[in-house]
Tab-separated table of C-alpha atoms in Angstrom:
chain	number	residue	atom	x	y	z
L	15	MET	CA	0.000	0.000	0.000
L	16	TYR	CA	1.311	3.465	-0.951
L	17	ALA	CA	0.802	6.253	1.613
L	18	MET	CA	0.809	9.998	1.000
L	19	PRO	CA	3.128	12.183	3.137
L	20	ILE	CA	1.435	14.573	5.577
L	21	ARG	CA	2.529	17.557	7.621
L	22	ALA	CA	1.064	20.046	10.087
L	23	VAL	CA	0.893	23.699	9.017
L	24	PRO	CA	0.382	26.378	11.701
L	25	LYS	CA	-2.713	28.560	11.384
L	26	SER	CA	-2.971	32.235	12.330
L	27	ASN	CA	-5.036	31.388	15.435
L	28	GLY	CA	-2.310	29.151	16.871
L	29	ASN	CA	-3.878	25.853	15.846
L	30	PHE	CA	-2.562	23.505	13.182
L	31	ARG	CA	-3.960	22.307	9.875
L	32	LEU	CA	-3.126	18.802	8.652
L	33	VAL	CA	-2.036	18.970	5.020
L	34	ALA	CA	-1.439	16.025	2.721
L	35	ASP	CA	1.134	16.336	-0.054
L	36	GLN	CA	-0.668	14.490	-2.830
L	37	SER	CA	1.878	15.640	-5.431
L	38	LEU	CA	4.993	13.997	-3.977
L	39	GLY	CA	6.368	10.702	-5.206
L	40	GLN	CA	6.230	8.478	-8.268
L	41	TYR	CA	2.684	7.305	-7.523
L	42	SER	CA	1.228	10.559	-6.223
L	43	LEU	CA	-2.545	10.903	-6.231
L	44	ASN	CA	-2.427	14.162	-8.172
L	45	SER	CA	-0.612	12.407	-11.017
L	46	MET	CA	-3.781	10.335	-11.470
L	47	VAL	CA	-6.023	13.395	-11.766
L	48	GLU	CA	-6.697	15.331	-14.962
L	49	PRO	CA	-5.216	18.837	-14.627
L	50	HIS	CA	-7.326	21.979	-14.842
L	51	GLU	CA	-8.548	22.901	-18.299
L	52	GLU	CA	-9.383	26.320	-16.934
L	53	ALA	CA	-9.807	27.825	-13.496
L	54	PHE	CA	-13.156	28.140	-11.760
L	55	PRO	CA	-14.313	31.789	-11.696
L	56	LEU	CA	-14.510	33.136	-8.155
L	57	ASP	CA	-16.387	36.211	-6.991
L	58	ASN	CA	-14.037	39.068	-6.216
L	59	MET	CA	-13.988	42.787	-5.483
L	60	THR	CA	-15.463	43.631	-8.879
L	61	GLN	CA	-18.599	41.663	-8.057
L	62	LEU	CA	-18.681	43.135	-4.536
L	63	GLY	CA	-18.444	46.635	-5.991
L	64	GLU	CA	-21.401	45.867	-8.246
L	65	ALA	CA	-23.336	44.486	-5.244
L	66	ILE	CA	-22.692	47.687	-3.286
L	67	LEU	CA	-23.943	49.780	-6.209
L	68	LYS	CA	-27.091	47.660	-6.453
L	69	ALA	CA	-27.639	48.002	-2.713
L	70	ARG	CA	-27.361	51.779	-2.972
L	71	GLU	CA	-29.832	51.824	-5.842
L	72	LYS	CA	-32.279	49.671	-3.860
L	73	GLN	CA	-31.824	51.238	-0.407
L	74	GLY	CA	-31.134	54.818	-1.464
L	75	SER	CA	-27.790	56.606	-1.522
L	76	ARG	CA	-28.275	57.998	2.008
L	77	THR	CA	-28.934	54.622	3.627
L	78	ALA	CA	-26.041	53.381	5.765
L	79	LEU	CA	-24.674	50.044	4.588
L	80	THR	CA	-22.801	47.288	6.379
L	81	LEU	CA	-20.655	44.465	5.065
L	82	PHE	CA	-20.696	40.867	6.244
L	83	LYS	CA	-18.750	37.659	5.704
L	84	CYS	CA	-19.350	34.059	6.716
L	85	ASP	CA	-16.800	31.273	6.886
L	86	VAL	CA	-17.388	27.522	6.706
L	87	ALA	CA	-15.645	25.475	9.404
L	88	GLU	CA	-13.391	22.705	8.036
L	89	ALA	CA	-14.136	23.937	4.474
L	90	TYR	CA	-12.936	21.277	1.989
L	91	ARG	CA	-13.114	18.592	4.654
L	92	ILE	CA	-16.906	18.575	4.874
L	93	LEU	CA	-17.164	16.790	1.512
L	94	PRO	CA	-16.967	12.951	1.538
L	95	MET	CA	-15.005	11.306	-1.272
L	96	HIS	CA	-16.040	8.297	-3.350
L	97	PRO	CA	-15.057	4.977	-1.665
L	98	CYS	CA	-12.807	4.112	-4.626
L	99	TRP	CA	-10.859	7.290	-3.958
L	100	GLN	CA	-10.888	6.900	-0.171
L	101	ILE	CA	-8.757	3.753	-0.369
L	102	LYS	CA	-6.071	5.795	-2.147
L	103	GLN	CA	-5.978	8.449	0.583
L	104	ILE	CA	-3.892	6.396	3.028
L	105	TYR	CA	-1.669	8.050	5.632
L	106	THR	CA	0.858	6.374	7.914
L	107	ILE	CA	1.196	7.671	11.498
L	108	ASP	CA	3.342	5.812	14.051
L	109	GLY	CA	3.300	2.694	11.886
L	110	GLU	CA	-0.500	2.616	11.636
L	111	ARG	CA	-2.455	3.049	8.376
L	112	TYR	CA	-5.357	5.509	8.322
L	113	VAL	CA	-7.965	6.073	5.617
L	114	ASP	CA	-8.906	9.682	4.887
L	115	ARG	CA	-12.557	9.563	3.817
L	116	ASN	CA	-13.006	13.284	3.097
L	117	ASN	CA	-11.843	15.893	0.608
L	118	SER	CA	-8.192	16.767	1.217
L	119	PHE	CA	-6.500	20.180	1.056
L	120	GLY	CA	-3.658	18.690	-0.988
L	121	GLY	CA	-5.663	17.450	-3.983
L	122	THR	CA	-5.353	19.002	-7.422
L	123	ARG	CA	-9.126	19.167	-7.841
L	124	SER	CA	-10.083	19.519	-4.172
L	125	GLY	CA	-10.758	23.206	-4.611
L	126	ASP	CA	-12.885	22.538	-7.688
L	127	LEU	CA	-15.071	20.142	-5.712
L	128	PHE	CA	-15.623	22.591	-2.879
L	129	ILE	CA	-16.225	25.570	-5.184
L	130	SER	CA	-18.829	23.553	-7.105
L	131	PHE	CA	-20.536	22.622	-3.849
L	132	MET	CA	-20.533	26.189	-2.530
L	133	SER	CA	-21.840	27.471	-5.872
L	134	LEU	CA	-24.914	25.305	-5.364
L	135	VAL	CA	-25.305	26.544	-1.775
L	136	VAL	CA	-25.069	30.168	-2.917
L	137	TRP	CA	-27.650	29.503	-5.638
L	138	ILE	CA	-30.045	28.080	-3.034
L	139	ALA	CA	-29.466	31.097	-0.775
L	140	ARG	CA	-30.104	33.584	-3.554
L	141	THR	CA	-32.958	31.830	-5.319
L	142	LEU	CA	-34.894	30.125	-2.534
L	143	LYS	CA	-33.976	32.058	0.620
L	144	GLY	CA	-33.944	35.616	-0.714
L	145	VAL	CA	-30.311	36.418	0.119
L	146	ASP	CA	-29.632	39.067	-2.520
L	147	ASN	CA	-26.175	39.728	-3.962
L	148	LEU	CA	-24.484	36.925	-2.008
L	149	LEU	CA	-20.946	36.242	-3.222
L	150	ALA	CA	-18.443	33.450	-2.611
L	151	TYR	CA	-14.667	33.098	-2.741
L	152	CYS	CA	-13.806	29.465	-1.900
L	153	ASP	CA	-15.006	29.002	1.703
L	154	ASP	CA	-15.663	32.726	2.284
L	155	THR	CA	-19.127	34.064	1.505
L	156	PHE	CA	-19.759	37.788	1.752
L	157	GLY	CA	-22.131	40.565	0.831
L	158	VAL	CA	-23.622	43.947	1.721
L	159	ALA	CA	-26.838	44.920	3.493
L	160	ALA	CA	-28.645	47.871	5.059
L	161	ALA	CA	-26.945	48.547	8.397
L	162	ALA	CA	-30.225	48.916	10.274
L	163	ASP	CA	-31.833	45.730	8.930
L	164	LYS	CA	-30.781	43.007	11.377
L	165	LEU	CA	-32.287	39.639	12.242
L	166	TYR	CA	-31.798	37.663	15.455
L	167	TYR	CA	-29.910	34.359	15.113
L	168	ASP	CA	-30.833	32.057	17.956
L	169	LYS	CA	-27.798	29.737	17.863
L	170	TYR	CA	-25.354	32.566	18.614
L	171	LYS	CA	-27.862	34.650	20.627
L	172	LYS	CA	-27.192	37.850	18.698
L	173	LYS	CA	-28.386	39.889	15.752
L	174	PHE	CA	-26.667	39.801	12.373
L	175	PRO	CA	-27.465	41.621	9.118
L	176	ARG	CA	-30.616	39.984	7.760
L	177	PRO	CA	-28.974	38.214	4.767
L	178	GLN	CA	-26.207	36.881	7.025
L	179	THR	CA	-28.734	35.376	9.448
L	180	LEU	CA	-30.678	33.822	6.561
L	181	LEU	CA	-27.453	32.285	5.233
L	182	LEU	CA	-26.471	30.835	8.621
L	183	GLN	CA	-29.953	29.352	8.980
L	184	LEU	CA	-29.564	27.730	5.551
L	185	TRP	CA	-26.181	26.289	6.557
L	186	ASP	CA	-27.806	24.793	9.650
L	187	GLU	CA	-30.533	23.283	7.491
L	188	LEU	CA	-27.945	21.741	5.158
L	189	GLY	CA	-25.621	20.614	7.957
L	190	ILE	CA	-22.754	22.939	7.037
L	191	PRO	CA	-20.606	23.605	10.163
L	192	HIS	CA	-19.555	27.108	11.231
L	193	LYS	CA	-18.150	28.916	14.275
L	194	LEU	CA	-19.156	32.232	15.806
L	195	GLU	CA	-15.737	33.879	15.608
L	196	LYS	CA	-15.670	33.478	11.811
L	197	GLN	CA	-19.075	35.141	11.229
L	198	GLN	CA	-18.313	38.856	11.044
L	199	PHE	CA	-19.984	42.081	9.988
L	200	GLY	CA	-19.206	45.792	10.132
L	201	ASN	CA	-18.034	48.765	8.125
L	202	PRO	CA	-15.194	48.818	7.209
L	203	LEU	CA	-14.526	45.090	6.983
L	204	THR	CA	-11.617	43.053	5.647
L	205	ILE	CA	-12.817	40.616	2.968
L	206	ILE	CA	-10.400	38.128	1.316
L	207	GLY	CA	-7.538	40.219	2.679
L	208	ILE	CA	-8.796	43.544	1.283
L	209	ALA	CA	-10.155	46.394	3.411
L	210	VAL	CA	-13.591	47.420	2.132
L	211	GLU	CA	-15.515	50.482	3.305
L	212	CYS	CA	-18.951	51.800	2.362
L	213	GLY	CA	-18.471	55.492	3.142
L	214	LYS	CA	-20.768	58.498	3.167
L	215	LYS	CA	-18.979	60.076	0.217
L	216	LYS	CA	-17.381	57.104	-1.518
L	217	ASP	CA	-16.990	53.353	-1.378
L	218	THR	CA	-13.404	52.144	-1.348
L	219	MET	CA	-11.237	49.050	-1.324
L	220	SER	CA	-7.633	49.169	-0.204
L	221	LEU	CA	-4.624	46.916	0.067
L	222	PRO	CA	-2.916	47.011	3.500
L	223	LYS	CA	0.544	48.572	3.282
L	224	ASP	CA	2.329	45.541	4.699
L	225	VAL	CA	0.591	43.235	2.216
L	226	ARG	CA	1.470	45.491	-0.707
L	227	GLN	CA	5.100	45.637	0.424
L	228	GLY	CA	5.185	41.857	0.713
L	229	LEU	CA	3.936	41.547	-2.866
L	230	LEU	CA	6.529	44.067	-4.068
L	231	ASP	CA	9.292	42.114	-2.330
L	232	GLU	CA	8.147	38.905	-4.029
L	233	LEU	CA	8.024	40.543	-7.466
L	234	GLN	CA	11.464	42.050	-6.891
L	235	ARG	CA	12.830	38.594	-6.103
L	236	PHE	CA	11.890	37.485	-9.620
L	237	ILE	CA	12.946	40.766	-11.248
L	238	ASP	CA	16.435	40.683	-9.689
L	239	SER	CA	17.062	37.001	-10.444
L	240	LYS	CA	20.173	36.208	-12.484
L	241	ALA	CA	20.171	34.188	-15.684
L	242	ASP	CA	21.230	31.024	-13.822
L	243	ASN	CA	18.829	31.606	-10.908
L	244	GLN	CA	15.696	29.527	-11.461
L	245	PHE	CA	12.433	29.150	-9.522
L	246	THR	CA	10.245	26.122	-9.044
L	247	LEU	CA	6.884	25.894	-10.738
L	248	ARG	CA	5.358	26.097	-7.254
L	249	GLU	CA	7.101	29.449	-6.676
L	250	PHE	CA	5.914	30.730	-10.068
L	251	ARG	CA	2.337	29.728	-9.277
L	252	ASN	CA	2.454	31.335	-5.838
L	253	MET	CA	3.778	34.583	-7.286
L	254	ALA	CA	1.190	34.588	-10.098
L	255	GLY	CA	-1.598	33.803	-7.621
L	256	TRP	CA	-0.550	36.649	-5.349
L	257	LEU	CA	-0.384	39.102	-8.247
L	258	SER	CA	-3.721	37.852	-9.580
L	259	TRP	CA	-5.292	38.476	-6.158
L	260	ALA	CA	-3.912	42.042	-6.179
L	261	LEU	CA	-5.878	42.679	-9.388
L	262	ASN	CA	-8.876	43.170	-7.094
L	263	ILE	CA	-7.377	46.586	-6.361
L	264	PHE	CA	-5.273	47.047	-9.503
L	265	PRO	CA	-7.347	45.482	-12.341
L	266	LEU	CA	-5.428	47.349	-15.048
L	267	LEU	CA	-2.231	45.465	-14.133
L	268	ARG	CA	-3.635	42.277	-15.720
L	269	PRO	CA	-1.131	42.455	-18.655
L	270	ALA	CA	1.616	41.631	-16.128
L	271	LEU	CA	0.423	38.001	-16.239
L	272	ASN	CA	0.174	37.590	-20.007
L	273	ASN	CA	3.697	36.174	-20.271
L	274	VAL	CA	3.730	34.374	-16.910
L	275	TYR	CA	0.832	32.019	-17.575
L	276	PRO	CA	1.979	30.859	-21.051
L	277	GLU	CA	5.416	30.035	-19.645
L	278	MET	CA	3.847	27.885	-16.915
L	279	ALA	CA	1.437	26.191	-19.322
L	280	GLY	CA	1.954	22.456	-19.786
L	281	ARG	CA	4.233	22.126	-16.752
L	282	THR	CA	2.996	19.813	-14.014
L	283	ASN	CA	5.986	19.071	-11.767
L	284	LYS	CA	5.698	21.701	-9.035
L	285	ASN	CA	9.237	21.108	-7.814
L	286	LYS	CA	10.957	21.416	-11.185
L	287	THR	CA	12.739	24.714	-11.735
L	288	MET	CA	12.350	27.100	-14.650
L	289	PRO	CA	14.096	30.363	-15.569
L	290	VAL	CA	12.584	33.844	-15.518
L	291	SER	CA	12.428	35.042	-19.112
L	292	GLU	CA	13.185	38.636	-20.026
L	293	ALA	CA	9.551	39.101	-21.116
L	294	VAL	CA	8.274	37.997	-17.682
L	295	ARG	CA	10.889	40.103	-15.922
L	296	SER	CA	9.845	43.162	-17.976
L	297	ASP	CA	6.165	42.659	-17.177
L	298	LEU	CA	6.816	42.227	-13.455
L	299	ARG	CA	9.031	45.313	-13.419
L	300	TRP	CA	6.202	47.253	-15.098
L	301	ALA	CA	3.665	46.024	-12.522
L	302	ALA	CA	5.989	46.751	-9.588
L	303	GLY	CA	6.476	50.312	-10.837
L	304	HIS	CA	2.751	50.968	-10.777
L	305	LEU	CA	2.332	49.286	-7.384
L	306	LYS	CA	4.991	51.553	-5.877
L	307	GLU	CA	3.362	54.709	-7.255
L	308	SER	CA	-0.218	53.772	-6.354
L	309	SER	CA	-1.995	54.762	-3.158
L	310	GLY	CA	-3.302	51.208	-2.919
L	311	VAL	CA	-6.917	52.434	-2.828
L	312	ARG	CA	-9.564	51.662	-5.417
L	313	VAL	CA	-12.640	53.903	-5.466
L	314	MET	CA	-15.674	51.883	-6.513
L	315	ASN	CA	-18.353	54.524	-6.214
L	316	CYS	CA	-18.272	58.252	-5.468
L	317	GLN	CA	-21.516	59.877	-4.357
L	318	GLY	CA	-20.384	63.365	-5.339
L	319	ASP	CA	-19.459	66.131	-2.900
L	320	GLU	CA	-20.806	69.426	-1.659
L	321	ASN	CA	-19.126	71.216	-4.564
L	322	GLY	CA	-21.174	69.199	-7.038
L	323	ALA	CA	-18.416	66.871	-8.189
L	324	GLU	CA	-19.472	64.377	-10.818
L	325	SER	CA	-20.435	60.942	-9.530
L	326	VAL	CA	-18.029	58.232	-10.566
L	327	THR	CA	-19.330	54.672	-10.560
L	328	ALA	CA	-17.796	51.278	-11.213
L	329	GLU	CA	-20.713	50.373	-13.433
L	330	TRP	CA	-21.887	52.336	-16.458
L	331	THR	CA	-23.675	51.418	-19.643
L	332	PRO	CA	-23.269	52.307	-23.344
L	333	THR	CA	-25.856	55.045	-22.787
L	334	ASP	CA	-23.696	57.273	-20.561
L	335	PRO	CA	-20.047	57.469	-21.734
L	336	ASN	CA	-18.166	60.735	-22.163
L	337	HIS	CA	-16.800	59.701	-25.564
L	338	ILE	CA	-17.761	57.183	-28.254
L	339	VAL	CA	-15.507	55.966	-31.055
L	340	TYR	CA	-15.894	53.304	-33.756
L	341	CYS	CA	-12.753	51.435	-34.832
L	342	ASP	CA	-12.114	49.161	-37.796
L	343	SER	CA	-9.162	47.652	-39.644
L	344	THR	CA	-8.576	45.890	-42.925
L	345	THR	CA	-5.434	44.565	-44.560
L	346	ASN	CA	-5.110	48.001	-46.195
L	347	ASN	CA	-6.020	50.598	-43.571
L	348	ILE	CA	-6.811	51.242	-39.933
L	349	ALA	CA	-9.522	53.800	-39.222
L	350	PHE	CA	-11.546	55.255	-36.401
L	351	TRP	CA	-14.641	57.437	-36.487
L	352	ILE	CA	-15.840	59.864	-33.784
L	353	PRO	CA	-19.571	60.493	-34.378
L	354	LYS	CA	-19.872	63.437	-31.975
L	355	ARG	CA	-17.231	65.378	-33.927
L	356	SER	CA	-18.170	63.951	-37.326
L	357	THR	CA	-14.467	63.233	-37.796
L	358	GLY	CA	-12.696	60.203	-39.188
L	359	PHE	CA	-9.005	59.223	-39.111
L	360	VAL	CA	-7.385	56.852	-41.603
L	361	ALA	CA	-3.867	55.404	-41.803
L	362	PRO	CA	-2.707	53.081	-44.609
L	363	ILE	CA	-0.991	49.787	-43.766
L	364	PRO	CA	2.164	49.635	-45.926
L	365	ASP	CA	2.656	46.783	-48.372
L	366	GLY	CA	4.408	43.712	-47.089
L	367	TYR	CA	2.669	43.396	-43.719
L	368	SER	CA	0.770	40.146	-43.404
L	369	SER	CA	-2.955	39.988	-42.806
L	370	LYS	CA	-2.159	37.230	-40.289
L	371	ILE	CA	-1.481	39.917	-37.696
L	372	ILE	CA	-4.872	41.612	-38.069
L	373	PHE	CA	-5.232	41.462	-34.264
L	374	PHE	CA	-2.254	43.794	-34.007
L	375	TRP	CA	-3.844	46.362	-36.327
L	376	GLU	CA	-7.184	46.107	-34.531
L	377	ILE	CA	-5.588	46.723	-31.123
L	378	LEU	CA	-3.365	49.464	-32.544
L	379	CYS	CA	-6.431	51.198	-33.984
L	380	VAL	CA	-8.094	51.305	-30.555
L	381	THR	CA	-4.819	52.467	-29.026
L	382	LEU	CA	-4.511	55.385	-31.466
L	383	ALA	CA	-8.145	56.374	-31.024
L	384	MET	CA	-7.860	56.275	-27.251
L	385	ASP	CA	-4.692	58.351	-27.228
L	386	HIS	CA	-6.275	60.979	-29.461
L	387	ILE	CA	-9.460	61.308	-27.405
L	388	LEU	CA	-8.112	61.003	-23.864
L	389	LYS	CA	-4.883	63.008	-23.957
L	390	LYS	CA	-4.815	65.922	-21.516
L	391	ALA	CA	-8.078	64.697	-19.970
L	392	SER	CA	-8.915	62.840	-16.753
L	393	LYS	CA	-11.667	60.646	-15.348
L	394	LYS	CA	-13.353	60.019	-18.696
L	395	ARG	CA	-15.506	57.084	-19.747
L	396	LEU	CA	-14.609	55.926	-23.244
L	397	LEU	CA	-16.842	53.562	-25.187
L	398	VAL	CA	-15.222	51.824	-28.162
L	399	TYR	CA	-17.155	49.898	-30.796
L	400	CYS	CA	-15.405	47.348	-33.009
L	401	ASP	CA	-16.556	44.420	-35.137
L	402	ASN	CA	-14.117	41.764	-33.923
L	403	LYS	CA	-15.355	39.578	-31.054
L	404	ASP	CA	-11.839	38.498	-30.110
L	405	ILE	CA	-10.663	42.102	-29.815
L	406	VAL	CA	-13.666	42.947	-27.631
L	407	LEU	CA	-12.684	40.073	-25.328
L	408	ILE	CA	-8.980	40.988	-25.312
L	409	LEU	CA	-9.530	44.654	-24.491
L	410	ASN	CA	-12.182	44.064	-21.828
L	411	THR	CA	-10.196	41.367	-20.026
L	412	LEU	CA	-6.687	42.635	-20.847
L	413	LYS	CA	-5.733	39.031	-21.569
L	414	CYS	CA	-3.858	38.296	-24.782
L	415	ARG	CA	-1.084	36.323	-26.422
L	416	PRO	CA	2.391	37.535	-25.424
L	417	GLU	CA	3.073	39.187	-28.786
L	418	TYR	CA	0.285	41.731	-28.264
L	419	ASN	CA	1.027	42.429	-24.622
L	420	GLY	CA	3.116	45.549	-25.220
L	421	LEU	CA	0.097	47.377	-26.597
L	422	LEU	CA	-2.103	46.257	-23.720
L	423	ARG	CA	0.443	47.578	-21.256
L	424	GLN	CA	0.372	50.923	-23.043
L	425	ILE	CA	-3.435	50.978	-22.933
L	426	SER	CA	-3.337	50.276	-19.190
L	427	ASP	CA	-0.736	53.024	-18.740
L	428	ARG	CA	-2.985	55.561	-20.449
L	429	LEU	CA	-6.064	54.536	-18.457
L	430	MET	CA	-4.204	54.633	-15.129
L	431	ALA	CA	-2.480	57.945	-15.879
L	432	GLY	CA	-5.792	59.737	-16.462
L	433	ASP	CA	-7.980	57.589	-14.186
L	434	HIS	CA	-10.108	56.741	-17.225
L	435	ASP	CA	-12.536	53.892	-17.758
L	436	LEU	CA	-12.686	51.910	-21.005
L	437	ARG	CA	-15.473	49.685	-22.328
L	438	VAL	CA	-15.266	47.871	-25.652
L	439	VAL	CA	-18.415	46.422	-27.215
L	440	LEU	CA	-19.258	44.647	-30.458
L	441	SER	CA	-20.748	46.903	-33.109
L	442	LYS	CA	-23.853	45.838	-34.990
L	443	PRO	CA	-23.690	45.507	-38.795
L	444	GLU	CA	-26.772	47.681	-39.275
L	445	GLU	CA	-25.417	50.633	-37.283
L	446	ASN	CA	-24.676	53.651	-39.465
L	447	SER	CA	-21.538	54.549	-37.488
L	448	LYS	CA	-20.260	51.002	-37.911
L	449	LYS	CA	-20.780	51.318	-41.673
L	450	ILE	CA	-18.848	54.621	-41.693
L	451	ALA	CA	-15.876	53.100	-39.840
L	452	ASP	CA	-15.975	50.138	-42.208
L	453	ALA	CA	-16.020	52.381	-45.300
L	454	LEU	CA	-13.106	54.436	-43.930
L	455	ALA	CA	-11.039	51.303	-43.292
L	456	LYS	CA	-11.774	50.075	-46.837
L	457	GLY	CA	-10.766	53.432	-48.300
L	458	ASP	CA	-14.254	53.760	-49.830
L	459	LEU	CA	-14.694	57.538	-49.954
L	460	THR	CA	-17.910	57.362	-51.978
L	461	SER	CA	-19.698	55.224	-49.414
L	462	THR	CA	-18.295	57.284	-46.551
L	463	LEU	CA	-19.697	60.542	-47.976
L	464	ARG	CA	-23.018	58.899	-48.752
L	465	LEU	CA	-23.311	57.775	-45.145
L	466	GLN	CA	-22.032	61.061	-43.615
L	467	SER	CA	-21.892	63.991	-46.030
L	468	ASN	CA	-20.354	66.506	-43.571
L	469	ILE	CA	-17.538	64.221	-42.393
L	470	THR	CA	-14.009	65.560	-41.909
L	471	ILE	CA	-11.357	62.967	-42.763
L	472	THR	CA	-7.781	63.223	-41.501
L	473	SER	CA	-5.132	60.879	-42.854
L	474	PHE	CA	-1.875	60.000	-41.101
L	475	GLN	CA	0.979	57.528	-41.323
L	476	ILE	CA	1.600	54.748	-38.832
L	477	PRO	CA	4.930	55.457	-37.102
L	478	LYS	CA	7.836	53.470	-38.517
L	479	GLU	CA	8.724	52.288	-35.049
L	480	LEU	CA	5.355	50.584	-34.810
L	481	LEU	CA	5.740	49.008	-38.220
L	482	GLY	CA	9.009	47.469	-37.095
L	483	ALA	CA	7.299	46.102	-34.032
L	484	ALA	CA	4.492	44.725	-36.142
L	485	ALA	CA	6.928	42.899	-38.397
L	486	GLY	CA	8.733	41.309	-35.478
L	487	LEU	CA	5.755	41.107	-33.127
L	488	SER	CA	8.097	41.751	-30.200
L	489	MET	CA	5.784	44.246	-28.575
L	490	SER	CA	7.111	43.746	-25.060
L	491	THR	CA	10.350	45.478	-26.107
L	492	PHE	CA	8.701	48.480	-27.741
L	493	LYS	CA	9.160	51.658	-25.689
L	494	GLY	CA	7.710	55.155	-25.714
L	495	LEU	CA	4.616	54.445	-27.801
L	496	TRP	CA	2.638	57.500	-26.757
L	497	GLU	CA	5.508	59.981	-27.249
L	498	ASN	CA	6.220	58.557	-30.705
L	499	LEU	CA	2.572	58.771	-31.696
L	500	ARG	CA	2.182	62.397	-30.658
L	501	ALA	CA	5.443	63.389	-32.324
L	502	TYR	CA	4.643	61.587	-35.557
L	503	ILE	CA	1.021	62.585	-36.072
L	504	PRO	CA	0.723	66.186	-34.855
L	505	SER	CA	-2.397	66.523	-36.997
L	506	LEU	CA	-4.241	64.567	-34.304
L	507	SER	CA	-3.603	67.367	-31.818
């Protein structure tokens, strides 16, 4: 019989957690499990921000809000495993063999099992028990409620926010264990390591200074590594996970992971070392620079102030942007059209550049349009329409193949510098503005004038530096994009 190694890991409360290493050894249990095809989506600060906005809409902007979080005792361990798997979870202690019959913290898919289970519990709470806007991150469930609306919970002999009490009652009904000290509420409240506050003037999320410094130290460890200094896959995953968690506060730093994840792809041995490529090092250096300069606070919703400042929200629709632009590209031209100004811009793509890199031209078109509209401005909401579904996905998630990552970093730089917000949506074929952008990109002047007779068209040349980058597709090494653009196409000023 083959036994898995185990160890005790200290917890923050002074107790210990028993952890099984199901990845160690030639016959490890994790080697028998299919790896992740893709990660389970977990609720995060973006969803919490949306929940707070919905609560303000429902309760009124002057209603005091409170935050709450509930924690499941034993978490993964509450799930029993199939008997055929139980006989593989054998541990040896003092010469005796023990069978672990429950879900283990060390399993490759243990988290998937628990997340699936909790997703069902959250669905029951929302749909059948009336717990609105309930969110879940692994074994942590959290939400927002009116501060004055509390409901007595008999088991703990105290009042909790109404949705929190309803959730605890559901857990009791389902037999899910929990402990009083882990059921918290208040304002502000720390949720998944992030300080959240529903204020009178604004709602904020912030990263504690010590946590941010710890993340910077970890990134610097990778940045400063020498060519012969390698890290294990486990260390890479831990660093990427930490940085991914920080995206709750710094969502525009997502391009920092677009080289990390491809380099880890296909690797399964957590203890095998791998080098830090120059592309990864460059991305981490870029992210660290922004982390150092940032206040570490993300404003989700601003109610406005006594001077009549404009409300800034984390959620806005295509009906209320400050600027709208339509972008399109062909193998011959890139073009963007600004309906409000009745102005179009067209740049020819020189001969010899393959249509295989159409994604590059599409992203570049949005980049040029954004730079033109947002320069010397701040706190603007820009809505971009384009006709490529993949580009819509890339620009809204900031996830892309490594060769396009340089442009995404530049887009993030522009948005962070001016505190702007960008939304990219798919244009509809029947829209007149879509047809104008399409005609401009095709160089069809007749159709353009038929669609918009008073249009002003400005032509420009794509900077040579960008053409060189397009040919080599080494965008991570391209520097000074915005300065080059402004110097090369002064007509856009």
